[in-house]
Amino acid sequence: MDRVFLDANVLYAAAFRQGSPLRRLWQLSDVELWTSEYAAAQALGNLSQDRPDRVAEFHRLISVMRVTAQDTSAVVLPGGVSLAVKDRPVLLGAIQSQAHYLVTGDKTHFGPYFGQVVGGVRILRPAQYLASFR
């Protein structure tokens, strides 16, 4: 079973629009969806501001996921990895959760690592991960 850690932007996009292709992630069998309180709070904050009418849907999506309360202070970024301060807890949360995949749409910060395994976690765009289920 795949353990897939979702970044805030994936959570936000899935809740933002009912017909989002990202909803497919919630329909996959043999997949556990994970995120962190940090990523969930980011997504919820942005969604509350942009689309308050979709907050209930966000909570519905989150309710079937594993949401970790993490302390990443003891986890160090793997050597050679450079991320913005706001993105470090996302990768560290995926590593600490022992996720197989980190799925993120953030190509600005995670783009250099797409397709790579960092700290035991393969970083992919949503389309890359979903393509493996065609």
Short mmCIF file of C-alpha atoms in Angstrom, two decimals:
data_model
loop_
_atom_site.label_atom_id
_atom_site.label_comp_id
_atom_site.label_asym_id
_atom_site.label_seq_id
_atom_site.Cartn_x
_atom_site.Cartn_y
_atom_site.Cartn_z
CA MET A 1 0.00 0.00 0.00
CA ASP A 2 1.32 3.43 -0.97
CA ARG A 3 1.62 6.02 1.75
CA VAL A 4 1.15 9.36 -0.02
CA PHE A 5 1.82 12.65 1.76
CA LEU A 6 -0.11 15.57 0.25
CA ASP A 7 1.22 19.12 0.28
CA ALA A 8 -1.05 22.05 1.13
CA ASN A 9 -1.45 23.09 -2.50
CA VAL A 10 -2.88 19.67 -3.41
CA LEU A 11 -5.33 19.79 -0.51
CA TYR A 12 -6.35 23.32 -1.46
CA ALA A 13 -6.86 22.51 -5.14
CA ALA A 14 -8.86 19.36 -4.41
CA ALA A 15 -11.23 21.24 -2.13
CA PHE A 16 -11.38 24.41 -4.23
CA ARG A 17 -13.27 22.88 -7.15
CA GLN A 18 -15.69 19.96 -7.01
CA GLY A 19 -14.54 18.62 -10.39
CA SER A 20 -10.82 18.82 -9.65
CA PRO A 21 -8.87 15.94 -11.20
CA LEU A 22 -7.03 15.72 -7.88
CA ARG A 23 -10.16 14.17 -6.36
CA ARG A 24 -9.04 10.95 -7.98
CA LEU A 25 -6.42 10.61 -5.23
CA TRP A 26 -9.23 9.99 -2.74
CA GLN A 27 -10.69 7.23 -4.94
CA LEU A 28 -7.56 5.11 -5.30
CA SER A 29 -7.44 1.75 -3.61
CA ASP A 30 -4.30 0.59 -1.81
CA VAL A 31 -3.35 4.20 -1.08
CA GLU A 32 -3.17 5.89 2.32
CA LEU A 33 -3.39 9.67 2.09
CA TRP A 34 -1.39 11.55 4.70
CA THR A 35 -0.67 15.17 5.47
CA SER A 36 0.50 17.20 8.43
CA GLU A 37 -1.28 19.66 10.66
CA TYR A 38 1.09 22.25 9.19
CA ALA A 39 0.08 21.58 5.57
CA ALA A 40 -3.61 21.24 6.47
CA ALA A 41 -3.54 24.59 8.30
CA GLN A 42 -1.89 26.27 5.30
CA ALA A 43 -4.50 24.88 2.92
CA LEU A 44 -7.40 25.71 5.23
CA GLY A 45 -6.19 29.27 5.78
CA ASN A 46 -5.92 29.94 2.06
CA LEU A 47 -9.22 28.25 1.27
CA SER A 48 -11.03 30.15 4.05
CA GLN A 49 -9.86 33.38 2.48
CA ASP A 50 -10.43 32.48 -1.18
CA ARG A 51 -13.44 30.13 -1.08
CA PRO A 52 -15.11 30.02 2.33
CA ASP A 53 -17.98 28.11 0.73
CA ARG A 54 -15.58 25.16 0.16
CA VAL A 55 -14.31 24.83 3.74
CA ALA A 56 -16.82 22.09 4.57
CA GLU A 57 -15.58 20.11 1.56
CA PHE A 58 -12.00 20.55 2.75
CA HIS A 59 -12.97 19.08 6.13
CA ARG A 60 -14.69 16.17 4.39
CA LEU A 61 -11.54 15.39 2.39
CA ILE A 62 -9.28 15.69 5.44
CA SER A 63 -11.57 13.47 7.52
CA VAL A 64 -10.55 10.37 5.54
CA MET A 65 -6.82 11.12 5.71
CA ARG A 66 -4.14 10.57 8.32
CA VAL A 67 -3.14 13.98 9.68
CA THR A 68 0.07 13.93 11.65
CA ALA A 69 0.94 16.22 14.51
CA GLN A 70 4.63 16.37 13.90
CA ASP A 71 7.65 17.71 15.63
CA THR A 72 10.19 18.07 12.86
CA SER A 73 12.73 19.85 15.05
CA ALA A 74 14.76 16.64 15.36
CA VAL A 75 14.59 15.86 11.64
CA VAL A 76 17.26 17.37 9.40
CA LEU A 77 16.98 18.02 5.69
CA PRO A 78 19.06 15.53 3.74
CA GLY A 79 22.39 16.86 2.47
CA GLY A 80 22.23 18.84 -0.74
CA VAL A 81 18.55 19.71 -0.35
CA SER A 82 17.71 23.40 -0.30
CA LEU A 83 14.13 24.48 0.40
CA ALA A 84 12.40 27.68 1.46
CA VAL A 85 11.76 27.79 5.20
CA LYS A 86 7.99 27.42 4.68
CA ASP A 87 8.48 24.24 2.60
CA ARG A 88 10.87 22.43 4.93
CA PRO A 89 8.14 21.21 7.31
CA VAL A 90 6.32 19.63 4.36
CA LEU A 91 9.28 17.51 3.24
CA LEU A 92 10.29 16.77 6.82
CA GLY A 93 6.71 15.75 7.62
CA ALA A 94 6.69 13.35 4.67
CA ILE A 95 10.02 11.88 5.79
CA GLN A 96 8.92 11.60 9.41
CA SER A 97 5.63 9.97 8.33
CA GLN A 98 7.66 7.42 6.37
CA ALA A 99 5.69 8.30 3.25
CA HIS A 100 6.58 6.61 -0.01
CA TYR A 101 5.61 9.72 -1.97
CA LEU A 102 5.30 13.46 -1.43
CA VAL A 103 2.76 14.78 -3.92
CA THR A 104 3.00 18.53 -4.50
CA GLY A 105 2.15 21.01 -7.21
CA ASP A 106 4.84 23.42 -6.01
CA LYS A 107 7.26 23.34 -8.92
CA THR A 108 8.95 26.57 -7.82
CA HIS A 109 10.37 25.05 -4.65
CA PHE A 110 10.10 21.29 -5.17
CA GLY A 111 10.59 21.27 -8.96
CA PRO A 112 14.31 20.47 -8.82
CA TYR A 113 13.44 17.34 -6.83
CA PHE A 114 10.53 16.02 -8.93
CA GLY A 115 11.10 12.35 -9.63
CA GLN A 116 13.88 12.10 -7.06
CA VAL A 117 13.94 10.22 -3.78
CA VAL A 118 14.85 12.55 -0.93
CA GLY A 119 15.13 11.12 2.56
CA GLY A 120 13.35 7.97 1.42
CA VAL A 121 10.43 9.89 -0.13
CA ARG A 122 9.88 10.19 -3.90
CA ILE A 123 8.71 13.71 -4.77
CA LEU A 124 6.15 13.87 -7.56
CA ARG A 125 3.66 16.22 -9.13
CA PRO A 126 0.06 15.02 -8.81
CA ALA A 127 -0.12 14.10 -12.51
CA GLN A 128 3.07 12.03 -12.20
CA TYR A 129 1.66 10.03 -9.33
CA LEU A 130 -1.77 9.59 -10.90
CA ALA A 131 -0.21 8.45 -14.20
CA SER A 132 0.95 5.28 -12.48
CA PHE A 133 -2.71 4.26 -12.07
CA ARG A 134 -3.77 4.46 -15.72
#
